[in-house]
Short mmCIF file of N, CA and C in Angstrom, two decimals:
data_model
loop_
_atom_site.label_atom_id
_atom_site.label_comp_id
_atom_site.label_asym_id
_atom_site.label_seq_id
_atom_site.Cartn_x
_atom_site.Cartn_y
_atom_site.Cartn_z
N MET I 1204 0.83 -1.21 0.00
CA MET I 1204 0.00 0.00 0.00
C MET I 1204 0.87 1.26 0.00
N LYS I 1205 1.94 1.24 0.80
CA LYS I 1205 2.83 2.40 0.88
C LYS I 1205 3.46 2.69 -0.49
N LEU I 1206 3.90 1.63 -1.18
CA LEU I 1206 4.50 1.79 -2.50
C LEU I 1206 3.49 2.37 -3.49
N LYS I 1207 2.25 1.92 -3.41
CA LYS I 1207 1.20 2.44 -4.32
C LYS I 1207 0.99 3.94 -4.11
N ILE I 1208 0.94 4.37 -2.86
CA ILE I 1208 0.76 5.79 -2.55
C ILE I 1208 1.95 6.59 -3.08
N GLN I 1209 3.15 6.07 -2.88
CA GLN I 1209 4.34 6.75 -3.37
C GLN I 1209 4.33 6.84 -4.90
N LEU I 1210 3.92 5.77 -5.57
CA LEU I 1210 3.85 5.81 -7.03
C LEU I 1210 2.74 6.75 -7.51
N TYR I 1211 1.67 6.89 -6.72
CA TYR I 1211 0.63 7.87 -7.07
C TYR I 1211 1.21 9.28 -7.02
N ILE I 1212 1.94 9.58 -5.96
CA ILE I 1212 2.57 10.91 -5.84
C ILE I 1212 3.55 11.12 -6.99
N LEU I 1213 4.30 10.09 -7.33
CA LEU I 1213 5.23 10.17 -8.47
C LEU I 1213 4.47 10.42 -9.77
N SER I 1214 3.28 9.83 -9.91
CA SER I 1214 2.50 10.01 -11.13
C SER I 1214 2.03 11.45 -11.30
N LEU I 1215 1.95 12.20 -10.20
CA LEU I 1215 1.52 13.60 -10.25
C LEU I 1215 2.68 14.56 -10.46
N TRP I 1216 3.85 14.03 -10.64
CA TRP I 1216 5.06 14.81 -10.84
C TRP I 1216 4.87 15.85 -11.94
N LEU I 1217 4.37 15.42 -13.10
CA LEU I 1217 4.15 16.33 -14.23
C LEU I 1217 3.18 17.45 -13.86
N LEU I 1218 2.11 17.08 -13.19
CA LEU I 1218 1.11 18.07 -12.78
C LEU I 1218 1.76 19.16 -11.94
N PHE I 1219 2.56 18.77 -10.96
CA PHE I 1219 3.15 19.76 -10.05
C PHE I 1219 4.29 20.55 -10.69
N ILE I 1220 4.97 19.97 -11.65
CA ILE I 1220 5.96 20.75 -12.41
C ILE I 1220 5.24 21.82 -13.23
N LEU I 1221 4.13 21.42 -13.89
CA LEU I 1221 3.35 22.38 -14.68
C LEU I 1221 2.72 23.45 -13.79
N LEU I 1222 2.24 23.05 -12.60
CA LEU I 1222 1.68 24.03 -11.66
C LEU I 1222 2.73 25.03 -11.21
N PHE I 1223 3.94 24.53 -10.94
CA PHE I 1223 5.02 25.42 -10.54
C PHE I 1223 5.28 26.46 -11.63
N ILE I 1224 5.41 26.00 -12.86
CA ILE I 1224 5.68 26.91 -13.98
C ILE I 1224 4.54 27.92 -14.13
N ASN I 1225 3.31 27.46 -13.96
CA ASN I 1225 2.14 28.32 -14.15
C ASN I 1225 1.96 29.34 -13.03
N LYS I 1226 2.30 28.99 -11.80
CA LYS I 1226 1.96 29.83 -10.65
C LYS I 1226 3.11 30.60 -10.01
N VAL I 1227 4.36 30.27 -10.36
CA VAL I 1227 5.48 30.92 -9.68
C VAL I 1227 5.49 32.43 -9.98
N LYS I 1228 5.72 33.21 -8.94
CA LYS I 1228 5.79 34.68 -9.07
C LYS I 1228 7.16 35.12 -8.62
N ILE I 1229 7.97 35.50 -9.57
CA ILE I 1229 9.32 35.98 -9.27
C ILE I 1229 9.32 37.49 -9.46
N PRO I 1230 9.54 38.24 -8.39
CA PRO I 1230 9.53 39.70 -8.54
C PRO I 1230 10.72 40.16 -9.39
N LEU I 1231 10.41 40.93 -10.43
CA LEU I 1231 11.45 41.46 -11.31
C LEU I 1231 11.64 42.95 -11.04
N CYS I 1232 12.87 43.36 -11.02
CA CYS I 1232 13.19 44.76 -10.77
C CYS I 1232 14.42 45.12 -11.59
N PHE I 1233 14.41 46.30 -12.19
CA PHE I 1233 15.53 46.68 -13.04
C PHE I 1233 16.34 47.87 -12.49
N SER I 1234 15.78 48.61 -11.55
CA SER I 1234 16.56 49.70 -10.93
C SER I 1234 16.03 49.94 -9.52
N ASP I 1235 16.89 50.40 -8.63
CA ASP I 1235 16.53 50.65 -7.23
C ASP I 1235 15.87 49.41 -6.59
N CYS I 1236 16.49 48.26 -6.76
CA CYS I 1236 15.91 46.99 -6.32
C CYS I 1236 16.23 46.70 -4.86
N LYS I 1237 15.30 45.99 -4.24
CA LYS I 1237 15.47 45.60 -2.85
C LYS I 1237 14.74 44.28 -2.65
N PHE I 1238 15.37 43.36 -1.89
CA PHE I 1238 14.78 42.04 -1.65
C PHE I 1238 13.49 42.19 -0.85
N ILE I 1239 12.41 41.53 -1.29
CA ILE I 1239 11.10 41.66 -0.64
C ILE I 1239 11.00 40.88 0.67
N GLY I 1240 11.95 39.99 0.91
CA GLY I 1240 11.96 39.19 2.13
C GLY I 1240 11.44 37.78 1.88
N TRP I 1241 11.97 36.83 2.66
CA TRP I 1241 11.58 35.43 2.48
C TRP I 1241 10.11 35.20 2.76
N LYS I 1242 9.57 35.88 3.77
CA LYS I 1242 8.17 35.69 4.13
C LYS I 1242 7.26 36.12 2.98
N ASN I 1243 7.49 37.30 2.43
CA ASN I 1243 6.66 37.78 1.31
C ASN I 1243 6.83 36.90 0.07
N LEU I 1244 8.07 36.46 -0.17
CA LEU I 1244 8.33 35.59 -1.31
C LEU I 1244 7.56 34.28 -1.15
N PHE I 1245 7.58 33.72 0.07
CA PHE I 1245 6.84 32.48 0.34
C PHE I 1245 5.33 32.69 0.20
N LEU I 1246 4.81 33.78 0.81
CA LEU I 1246 3.36 34.04 0.76
C LEU I 1246 2.87 34.26 -0.67
N ASP I 1247 3.72 34.83 -1.52
CA ASP I 1247 3.35 35.01 -2.93
C ASP I 1247 3.45 33.73 -3.73
N ASN I 1248 4.12 32.70 -3.16
CA ASN I 1248 4.39 31.47 -3.92
C ASN I 1248 4.04 30.21 -3.13
N ILE I 1249 2.87 30.19 -2.50
CA ILE I 1249 2.48 29.01 -1.71
C ILE I 1249 2.32 27.78 -2.61
N ILE I 1250 1.56 27.92 -3.69
CA ILE I 1250 1.34 26.78 -4.61
C ILE I 1250 2.67 26.31 -5.22
N PRO I 1251 3.52 27.22 -5.74
CA PRO I 1251 4.80 26.75 -6.27
C PRO I 1251 5.68 26.05 -5.21
N THR I 1252 5.62 26.52 -3.96
CA THR I 1252 6.40 25.88 -2.89
C THR I 1252 5.89 24.46 -2.63
N ILE I 1253 4.57 24.31 -2.53
CA ILE I 1253 3.98 22.97 -2.35
C ILE I 1253 4.35 22.09 -3.54
N SER I 1254 4.30 22.67 -4.74
CA SER I 1254 4.63 21.91 -5.95
C SER I 1254 6.07 21.40 -5.91
N ILE I 1255 7.00 22.26 -5.51
CA ILE I 1255 8.41 21.86 -5.44
C ILE I 1255 8.60 20.75 -4.40
N VAL I 1256 7.92 20.86 -3.26
CA VAL I 1256 8.02 19.83 -2.22
C VAL I 1256 7.54 18.49 -2.77
N ILE I 1257 6.41 18.49 -3.49
CA ILE I 1257 5.88 17.24 -4.03
C ILE I 1257 6.79 16.69 -5.12
N VAL I 1258 7.36 17.55 -5.94
CA VAL I 1258 8.32 17.10 -6.97
C VAL I 1258 9.54 16.46 -6.30
N LEU I 1259 10.04 17.06 -5.23
CA LEU I 1259 11.17 16.48 -4.50
C LEU I 1259 10.80 15.14 -3.87
N LEU I 1260 9.59 15.05 -3.32
CA LEU I 1260 9.11 13.76 -2.79
C LEU I 1260 9.05 12.73 -3.91
N GLY I 1261 8.61 13.16 -5.09
CA GLY I 1261 8.56 12.27 -6.25
C GLY I 1261 9.94 11.70 -6.58
N PHE I 1262 10.99 12.55 -6.52
CA PHE I 1262 12.36 12.08 -6.74
C PHE I 1262 12.73 11.02 -5.71
N ILE I 1263 12.44 11.29 -4.45
CA ILE I 1263 12.77 10.34 -3.38
C ILE I 1263 12.03 9.02 -3.61
N PHE I 1264 10.73 9.10 -3.94
CA PHE I 1264 9.93 7.90 -4.14
C PHE I 1264 10.41 7.12 -5.37
N TYR I 1265 10.87 7.84 -6.40
CA TYR I 1265 11.38 7.14 -7.59
C TYR I 1265 12.64 6.36 -7.25
N PHE I 1266 13.56 6.96 -6.50
CA PHE I 1266 14.78 6.24 -6.15
C PHE I 1266 14.48 5.09 -5.18
N ARG I 1267 13.47 5.26 -4.35
CA ARG I 1267 13.04 4.16 -3.49
C ARG I 1267 12.46 3.02 -4.34
N PHE I 1268 11.64 3.38 -5.34
CA PHE I 1268 11.06 2.40 -6.26
C PHE I 1268 12.18 1.63 -6.98
N LYS I 1269 13.20 2.36 -7.47
CA LYS I 1269 14.32 1.70 -8.15
C LYS I 1269 15.05 0.75 -7.21
N TYR I 1270 15.19 1.15 -5.95
CA TYR I 1270 15.85 0.29 -4.96
C TYR I 1270 15.03 -0.98 -4.71
N ILE I 1271 13.72 -0.81 -4.56
CA ILE I 1271 12.84 -1.96 -4.31
C ILE I 1271 12.89 -2.95 -5.47
N VAL I 1272 12.82 -2.43 -6.69
CA VAL I 1272 12.76 -3.33 -7.85
C VAL I 1272 14.11 -3.91 -8.21
N SER I 1273 15.19 -3.39 -7.63
CA SER I 1273 16.51 -3.94 -7.94
C SER I 1273 16.83 -5.18 -7.11
N GLY I 1274 15.94 -5.52 -6.18
CA GLY I 1274 16.18 -6.66 -5.30
C GLY I 1274 16.07 -7.99 -6.03
N ASN I 1275 16.04 -9.07 -5.27
CA ASN I 1275 15.98 -10.42 -5.84
C ASN I 1275 14.79 -10.59 -6.76
N LYS I 1276 15.03 -11.28 -7.85
CA LYS I 1276 13.98 -11.56 -8.82
C LYS I 1276 13.74 -13.07 -8.87
N SER I 1277 12.71 -13.46 -9.59
CA SER I 1277 12.35 -14.87 -9.71
C SER I 1277 13.32 -15.61 -10.63
N LEU I 1278 13.12 -16.91 -10.73
CA LEU I 1278 13.82 -17.68 -11.75
C LEU I 1278 13.27 -17.26 -13.11
N PRO I 1279 14.07 -17.34 -14.17
CA PRO I 1279 13.60 -16.91 -15.49
C PRO I 1279 12.39 -17.71 -15.98
N GLU I 1280 11.49 -16.99 -16.66
CA GLU I 1280 10.33 -17.62 -17.28
C GLU I 1280 10.27 -17.15 -18.73
N LYS I 1281 9.80 -18.02 -19.59
CA LYS I 1281 9.73 -17.70 -21.02
C LYS I 1281 8.40 -17.01 -21.32
N VAL I 1282 8.46 -15.91 -22.10
CA VAL I 1282 7.26 -15.19 -22.51
C VAL I 1282 6.60 -15.96 -23.64
N THR I 1283 5.34 -16.34 -23.46
CA THR I 1283 4.62 -17.09 -24.49
C THR I 1283 3.65 -16.20 -25.27
N ASN I 1284 3.20 -15.11 -24.63
CA ASN I 1284 2.28 -14.19 -25.31
C ASN I 1284 2.48 -12.81 -24.69
N ILE I 1285 2.42 -11.77 -25.53
CA ILE I 1285 2.69 -10.42 -25.02
C ILE I 1285 1.81 -9.40 -25.73
N GLU I 1286 1.35 -8.42 -24.95
CA GLU I 1286 0.59 -7.30 -25.50
C GLU I 1286 1.13 -6.02 -24.88
N ASN I 1287 1.53 -5.09 -25.72
CA ASN I 1287 2.05 -3.80 -25.25
C ASN I 1287 0.85 -2.92 -24.87
N ILE I 1288 0.80 -2.47 -23.62
CA ILE I 1288 -0.32 -1.61 -23.19
C ILE I 1288 0.19 -0.26 -22.68
N ASN I 1289 1.20 0.28 -23.36
CA ASN I 1289 1.76 1.58 -22.99
C ASN I 1289 0.75 2.71 -23.09
N TRP I 1290 -0.28 2.54 -23.88
CA TRP I 1290 -1.29 3.58 -24.04
C TRP I 1290 -1.99 3.90 -22.71
N GLU I 1291 -1.92 3.01 -21.73
CA GLU I 1291 -2.58 3.27 -20.45
C GLU I 1291 -1.94 4.43 -19.70
N HIS I 1292 -0.66 4.73 -19.98
CA HIS I 1292 -0.02 5.92 -19.40
C HIS I 1292 -0.78 7.17 -19.84
N LEU I 1293 -1.12 7.22 -21.13
CA LEU I 1293 -1.81 8.39 -21.68
C LEU I 1293 -3.21 8.54 -21.12
N THR I 1294 -3.86 7.41 -20.85
CA THR I 1294 -5.21 7.46 -20.27
C THR I 1294 -5.19 8.20 -18.95
N PHE I 1295 -4.24 7.87 -18.09
CA PHE I 1295 -4.13 8.54 -16.80
C PHE I 1295 -3.83 10.03 -16.98
N LEU I 1296 -2.90 10.33 -17.87
CA LEU I 1296 -2.49 11.71 -18.11
C LEU I 1296 -3.66 12.55 -18.60
N VAL I 1297 -4.36 12.05 -19.60
CA VAL I 1297 -5.46 12.83 -20.20
C VAL I 1297 -6.67 12.88 -19.28
N THR I 1298 -6.95 11.80 -18.59
CA THR I 1298 -8.15 11.74 -17.74
C THR I 1298 -8.02 12.54 -16.46
N TYR I 1299 -6.83 12.53 -15.86
CA TYR I 1299 -6.69 13.13 -14.54
C TYR I 1299 -5.78 14.36 -14.50
N VAL I 1300 -4.57 14.23 -15.03
CA VAL I 1300 -3.58 15.28 -14.85
C VAL I 1300 -3.94 16.55 -15.59
N ILE I 1301 -4.26 16.45 -16.88
CA ILE I 1301 -4.54 17.65 -17.68
C ILE I 1301 -5.76 18.41 -17.14
N PRO I 1302 -6.91 17.75 -16.83
CA PRO I 1302 -8.03 18.52 -16.29
C PRO I 1302 -7.72 19.24 -14.97
N LEU I 1303 -6.82 18.68 -14.15
CA LEU I 1303 -6.50 19.31 -12.88
C LEU I 1303 -5.80 20.65 -13.08
N LEU I 1304 -5.17 20.85 -14.21
CA LEU I 1304 -4.50 22.12 -14.48
C LEU I 1304 -5.48 23.28 -14.67
N SER I 1305 -6.75 22.96 -14.90
CA SER I 1305 -7.74 24.01 -15.14
C SER I 1305 -8.21 24.69 -13.85
N PHE I 1306 -7.87 24.12 -12.68
CA PHE I 1306 -8.26 24.75 -11.42
C PHE I 1306 -7.51 26.06 -11.24
N ASP I 1307 -8.23 27.07 -10.77
CA ASP I 1307 -7.60 28.35 -10.45
C ASP I 1307 -7.23 28.32 -8.97
N LEU I 1308 -5.98 28.06 -8.68
CA LEU I 1308 -5.53 27.85 -7.30
C LEU I 1308 -5.04 29.14 -6.68
N ASP I 1309 -5.95 29.94 -6.22
CA ASP I 1309 -5.53 31.21 -5.62
C ASP I 1309 -5.69 31.20 -4.09
N PHE I 1310 -6.10 30.09 -3.52
CA PHE I 1310 -6.32 29.94 -2.08
C PHE I 1310 -7.32 30.94 -1.52
N ASN I 1311 -8.16 31.49 -2.37
CA ASN I 1311 -9.24 32.33 -1.89
C ASN I 1311 -10.46 31.43 -1.72
N LEU I 1312 -10.60 30.84 -0.54
CA LEU I 1312 -11.63 29.83 -0.32
C LEU I 1312 -13.04 30.40 -0.36
N ASP I 1313 -13.19 31.70 -0.21
CA ASP I 1313 -14.52 32.29 -0.29
C ASP I 1313 -15.01 32.33 -1.74
N GLU I 1314 -14.08 32.32 -2.67
CA GLU I 1314 -14.43 32.44 -4.08
C GLU I 1314 -14.29 31.09 -4.75
N ASP I 1315 -15.40 30.40 -4.94
CA ASP I 1315 -15.50 29.11 -5.65
C ASP I 1315 -14.77 27.94 -4.98
N ARG I 1316 -14.03 28.17 -3.93
CA ARG I 1316 -13.33 27.10 -3.20
C ARG I 1316 -12.49 26.22 -4.13
N ASN I 1317 -11.84 26.83 -5.10
CA ASN I 1317 -11.06 26.07 -6.08
C ASN I 1317 -9.93 25.26 -5.46
N SER I 1318 -9.17 25.86 -4.56
CA SER I 1318 -8.03 25.13 -4.01
C SER I 1318 -8.48 23.95 -3.16
N LEU I 1319 -9.55 24.13 -2.40
CA LEU I 1319 -10.10 23.04 -1.60
C LEU I 1319 -10.57 21.91 -2.52
N MET I 1320 -11.28 22.25 -3.58
CA MET I 1320 -11.78 21.26 -4.53
C MET I 1320 -10.61 20.53 -5.21
N PHE I 1321 -9.57 21.27 -5.55
CA PHE I 1321 -8.40 20.68 -6.20
C PHE I 1321 -7.81 19.58 -5.32
N PHE I 1322 -7.57 19.89 -4.05
CA PHE I 1322 -6.95 18.90 -3.16
C PHE I 1322 -7.90 17.75 -2.85
N LEU I 1323 -9.20 18.02 -2.76
CA LEU I 1323 -10.17 16.93 -2.57
C LEU I 1323 -10.18 15.99 -3.78
N VAL I 1324 -10.14 16.56 -4.97
CA VAL I 1324 -10.10 15.75 -6.19
C VAL I 1324 -8.82 14.91 -6.22
N LEU I 1325 -7.68 15.51 -5.83
CA LEU I 1325 -6.42 14.75 -5.79
C LEU I 1325 -6.52 13.57 -4.82
N ILE I 1326 -7.13 13.80 -3.66
CA ILE I 1326 -7.27 12.73 -2.67
C ILE I 1326 -8.19 11.63 -3.19
N ILE I 1327 -9.30 12.02 -3.80
CA ILE I 1327 -10.25 11.02 -4.35
C ILE I 1327 -9.59 10.21 -5.46
N ILE I 1328 -8.89 10.88 -6.37
CA ILE I 1328 -8.19 10.17 -7.44
C ILE I 1328 -7.15 9.23 -6.84
N GLY I 1329 -6.45 9.69 -5.82
CA GLY I 1329 -5.44 8.86 -5.16
C GLY I 1329 -6.06 7.60 -4.55
N LEU I 1330 -7.20 7.76 -3.90
CA LEU I 1330 -7.89 6.59 -3.32
C LEU I 1330 -8.28 5.59 -4.41
N ILE I 1331 -8.82 6.11 -5.51
CA ILE I 1331 -9.20 5.23 -6.64
C ILE I 1331 -7.96 4.54 -7.20
N TYR I 1332 -6.92 5.32 -7.39
CA TYR I 1332 -5.66 4.84 -7.98
C TYR I 1332 -5.07 3.70 -7.15
N VAL I 1333 -5.09 3.85 -5.83
CA VAL I 1333 -4.52 2.84 -4.94
C VAL I 1333 -5.44 1.64 -4.80
N LYS I 1334 -6.74 1.88 -4.59
CA LYS I 1334 -7.69 0.78 -4.37
C LYS I 1334 -7.89 -0.09 -5.60
N THR I 1335 -7.81 0.50 -6.80
CA THR I 1335 -8.05 -0.28 -8.02
C THR I 1335 -6.77 -0.84 -8.62
N ASN I 1336 -5.64 -0.65 -7.94
CA ASN I 1336 -4.36 -1.20 -8.39
C ASN I 1336 -3.91 -0.63 -9.74
N MET I 1337 -4.28 0.60 -10.03
CA MET I 1337 -3.92 1.22 -11.31
C MET I 1337 -2.61 2.01 -11.21
N PHE I 1338 -1.81 1.76 -10.20
CA PHE I 1338 -0.58 2.52 -10.01
C PHE I 1338 0.42 2.32 -11.15
N TYR I 1339 0.24 1.27 -11.93
CA TYR I 1339 1.17 1.03 -13.04
C TYR I 1339 0.91 1.96 -14.23
N THR I 1340 -0.24 2.64 -14.25
CA THR I 1340 -0.53 3.57 -15.35
C THR I 1340 0.04 4.94 -15.03
N ASN I 1341 1.32 4.98 -14.83
CA ASN I 1341 2.00 6.14 -14.30
C ASN I 1341 2.74 6.87 -15.42
N PRO I 1342 2.28 8.07 -15.83
CA PRO I 1342 2.94 8.77 -16.94
C PRO I 1342 4.39 9.14 -16.63
N THR I 1343 4.73 9.33 -15.37
CA THR I 1343 6.10 9.65 -15.01
C THR I 1343 7.02 8.46 -15.31
N LEU I 1344 6.55 7.25 -15.01
CA LEU I 1344 7.35 6.06 -15.32
C LEU I 1344 7.55 5.94 -16.83
N ALA I 1345 6.55 6.32 -17.62
CA ALA I 1345 6.69 6.28 -19.08
C ALA I 1345 7.79 7.23 -19.53
N ILE I 1346 7.81 8.43 -18.96
CA ILE I 1346 8.84 9.41 -19.31
C ILE I 1346 10.22 8.89 -18.90
N LEU I 1347 10.28 8.16 -17.80
CA LEU I 1347 11.55 7.63 -17.31
C LEU I 1347 11.96 6.33 -18.01
N GLY I 1348 11.21 5.93 -19.05
CA GLY I 1348 11.62 4.81 -19.90
C GLY I 1348 11.02 3.46 -19.59
N TYR I 1349 9.98 3.40 -18.76
CA TYR I 1349 9.35 2.13 -18.44
C TYR I 1349 8.24 1.82 -19.44
N HIS I 1350 8.03 0.54 -19.69
CA HIS I 1350 6.98 0.06 -20.59
C HIS I 1350 6.01 -0.80 -19.79
N ILE I 1351 4.76 -0.86 -20.26
CA ILE I 1351 3.77 -1.72 -19.61
C ILE I 1351 3.38 -2.82 -20.60
N TYR I 1352 3.38 -4.05 -20.12
CA TYR I 1352 3.01 -5.19 -20.94
C TYR I 1352 2.00 -6.06 -20.21
N LYS I 1353 1.11 -6.66 -20.98
CA LYS I 1353 0.28 -7.76 -20.45
C LYS I 1353 0.91 -9.01 -21.03
N ILE I 1354 1.43 -9.86 -20.15
CA ILE I 1354 2.24 -11.00 -20.58
C ILE I 1354 1.70 -12.30 -20.02
N SER I 1355 1.82 -13.34 -20.85
CA SER I 1355 1.64 -14.71 -20.37
C SER I 1355 2.99 -15.39 -20.47
N THR I 1356 3.33 -16.13 -19.43
CA THR I 1356 4.59 -16.88 -19.44
C THR I 1356 4.26 -18.36 -19.31
N THR I 1357 5.29 -19.15 -19.19
CA THR I 1357 5.07 -20.58 -19.02
C THR I 1357 4.38 -20.90 -17.68
N LYS I 1358 4.41 -19.94 -16.73
CA LYS I 1358 3.80 -20.19 -15.42
C LYS I 1358 2.62 -19.28 -15.09
N ARG I 1359 2.45 -18.16 -15.80
CA ARG I 1359 1.40 -17.18 -15.48
C ARG I 1359 0.67 -16.76 -16.74
N ASN I 1360 -0.60 -16.35 -16.57
CA ASN I 1360 -1.39 -15.87 -17.71
C ASN I 1360 -1.90 -14.46 -17.46
N ASN I 1361 -1.79 -13.61 -18.51
CA ASN I 1361 -2.34 -12.25 -18.50
C ASN I 1361 -2.00 -11.46 -17.24
N VAL I 1362 -0.72 -11.31 -17.01
CA VAL I 1362 -0.21 -10.58 -15.85
C VAL I 1362 0.42 -9.28 -16.34
N ILE I 1363 0.30 -8.23 -15.55
CA ILE I 1363 0.87 -6.92 -15.91
C ILE I 1363 2.34 -6.88 -15.49
N PHE I 1364 3.20 -6.50 -16.45
CA PHE I 1364 4.62 -6.35 -16.18
C PHE I 1364 5.05 -4.93 -16.52
N ILE I 1365 5.82 -4.32 -15.64
CA ILE I 1365 6.44 -3.02 -15.89
C ILE I 1365 7.92 -3.31 -16.11
N SER I 1366 8.47 -2.76 -17.19
CA SER I 1366 9.87 -3.06 -17.48
C SER I 1366 10.56 -1.92 -18.20
N LYS I 1367 11.84 -1.74 -17.92
CA LYS I 1367 12.64 -0.78 -18.69
C LYS I 1367 13.11 -1.41 -19.98
N ASP I 1368 13.10 -2.75 -20.04
CA ASP I 1368 13.52 -3.46 -21.24
C ASP I 1368 12.36 -3.56 -22.23
N VAL I 1369 12.71 -3.63 -23.50
CA VAL I 1369 11.71 -3.93 -24.53
C VAL I 1369 11.63 -5.45 -24.60
N ILE I 1370 10.47 -5.96 -24.25
CA ILE I 1370 10.29 -7.42 -24.16
C ILE I 1370 9.48 -7.89 -25.35
N SER I 1371 9.85 -9.04 -25.89
CA SER I 1371 9.08 -9.64 -26.97
C SER I 1371 8.80 -11.11 -26.68
N GLU I 1372 7.96 -11.69 -27.51
CA GLU I 1372 7.63 -13.10 -27.34
C GLU I 1372 8.89 -13.94 -27.45
N ASP I 1373 8.95 -15.01 -26.68
CA ASP I 1373 10.07 -15.95 -26.61
C ASP I 1373 11.26 -15.42 -25.81
N ASP I 1374 11.19 -14.19 -25.30
CA ASP I 1374 12.23 -13.70 -24.39
C ASP I 1374 12.07 -14.40 -23.04
N TRP I 1375 13.16 -14.46 -22.31
CA TRP I 1375 13.14 -14.96 -20.94
C TRP I 1375 13.20 -13.76 -20.02
N ILE I 1376 12.33 -13.73 -19.00
CA ILE I 1376 12.29 -12.59 -18.08
C ILE I 1376 12.40 -13.06 -16.63
N GLU I 1377 12.97 -12.18 -15.81
CA GLU I 1377 12.96 -12.35 -14.36
C GLU I 1377 12.05 -11.27 -13.82
N HIS I 1378 11.33 -11.55 -12.77
CA HIS I 1378 10.36 -10.57 -12.28
C HIS I 1378 10.29 -10.57 -10.76
N LYS I 1379 9.65 -9.52 -10.28
CA LYS I 1379 9.44 -9.36 -8.84
C LYS I 1379 8.04 -8.83 -8.64
N LEU I 1380 7.30 -9.43 -7.72
CA LEU I 1380 5.93 -9.01 -7.45
C LEU I 1380 5.90 -7.64 -6.79
N LEU I 1381 5.06 -6.74 -7.34
CA LEU I 1381 4.84 -5.43 -6.72
C LEU I 1381 3.54 -5.44 -5.94
N SER I 1382 2.48 -5.97 -6.58
CA SER I 1382 1.17 -6.04 -5.93
C SER I 1382 0.24 -6.89 -6.76
N ASP I 1383 -0.52 -7.76 -6.11
CA ASP I 1383 -1.49 -8.64 -6.77
C ASP I 1383 -0.89 -9.26 -8.03
N ASN I 1384 -1.37 -8.86 -9.22
CA ASN I 1384 -0.86 -9.45 -10.45
C ASN I 1384 0.01 -8.47 -11.24
N ILE I 1385 0.70 -7.58 -10.54
CA ILE I 1385 1.55 -6.57 -11.18
C ILE I 1385 3.00 -6.82 -10.74
N TYR I 1386 3.87 -6.94 -11.75
CA TYR I 1386 5.26 -7.28 -11.51
C TYR I 1386 6.18 -6.27 -12.17
N ILE I 1387 7.38 -6.16 -11.65
CA ILE I 1387 8.45 -5.43 -12.34
C ILE I 1387 9.31 -6.53 -12.98
N ALA I 1388 9.74 -6.32 -14.21
CA ALA I 1388 10.46 -7.38 -14.91
C ALA I 1388 11.65 -6.82 -15.67
N ASN I 1389 12.60 -7.69 -15.92
CA ASN I 1389 13.67 -7.36 -16.86
C ASN I 1389 14.09 -8.63 -17.57
N LYS I 1390 14.73 -8.44 -18.72
CA LYS I 1390 15.16 -9.59 -19.49
C LYS I 1390 16.19 -10.38 -18.69
N SER I 1391 16.10 -11.67 -18.83
CA SER I 1391 17.01 -12.56 -18.12
C SER I 1391 18.34 -12.67 -18.87
N LYS I 1392 19.37 -13.02 -18.15
CA LYS I 1392 20.67 -13.28 -18.78
C LYS I 1392 20.58 -14.49 -19.70
N LYS I 1393 19.53 -15.27 -19.53
CA LYS I 1393 19.31 -16.43 -20.38
C LYS I 1393 19.15 -16.01 -21.84
N ASN I 1394 18.57 -14.81 -22.07
CA ASN I 1394 18.43 -14.28 -23.44
C ASN I 1394 19.79 -14.13 -24.09
N GLU I 1395 20.76 -13.62 -23.33
CA GLU I 1395 22.11 -13.39 -23.85
C GLU I 1395 22.78 -14.71 -24.18
N SER I 1396 22.60 -15.71 -23.30
CA SER I 1396 23.26 -17.00 -23.54
C SER I 1396 22.65 -17.72 -24.75
N ARG I 1397 21.37 -17.48 -25.05
CA ARG I 1397 20.75 -18.07 -26.23
C ARG I 1397 21.31 -17.49 -27.51
N ARG I 1398 21.70 -16.18 -27.46
CA ARG I 1398 22.21 -15.53 -28.66
C ARG I 1398 23.64 -15.92 -28.99
N THR I 1399 24.40 -16.32 -27.96
CA THR I 1399 25.82 -16.64 -28.20
C THR I 1399 26.04 -18.11 -28.45
#
């Protein structure tokens, strides 16, 4: 469950980078300039500050994810059937991330309560994302070079695999369970020995 929540936060990485770019207010001055102070700078940039914190958390969670998936893997299994389902990254991006950018986050709760609604929507999406095991549809992982496959092997049928490798039928893969029927996989060294 903890890994799913961390991957959900990582999936929002793009959203918070775009929010930072959209909302950051940097005071510009060309003559007779004076620093406005850290407090005023922070108060003018609450959303960008929250965005940067979440982006930094995303970095931490990504390196934690890499550490978790680098651990022991299973014995190699041969891929008997494969379907590339990378399009599911785009589904998450278009369905959730892009519409969230339309919120006007000015923290003026008396006016339309946009910021409150934004964070409530993020929490609801997060609950759905974690409860339905859709954490693998992560657009950030796609940007970082991961692929999603629905694979059948000699021992399993129609299982979701996340991999940095491009996998094809008849390849041998090693995998590690992430949750339920979702695994992280990479090509086995057995592939190399077959080629030589």
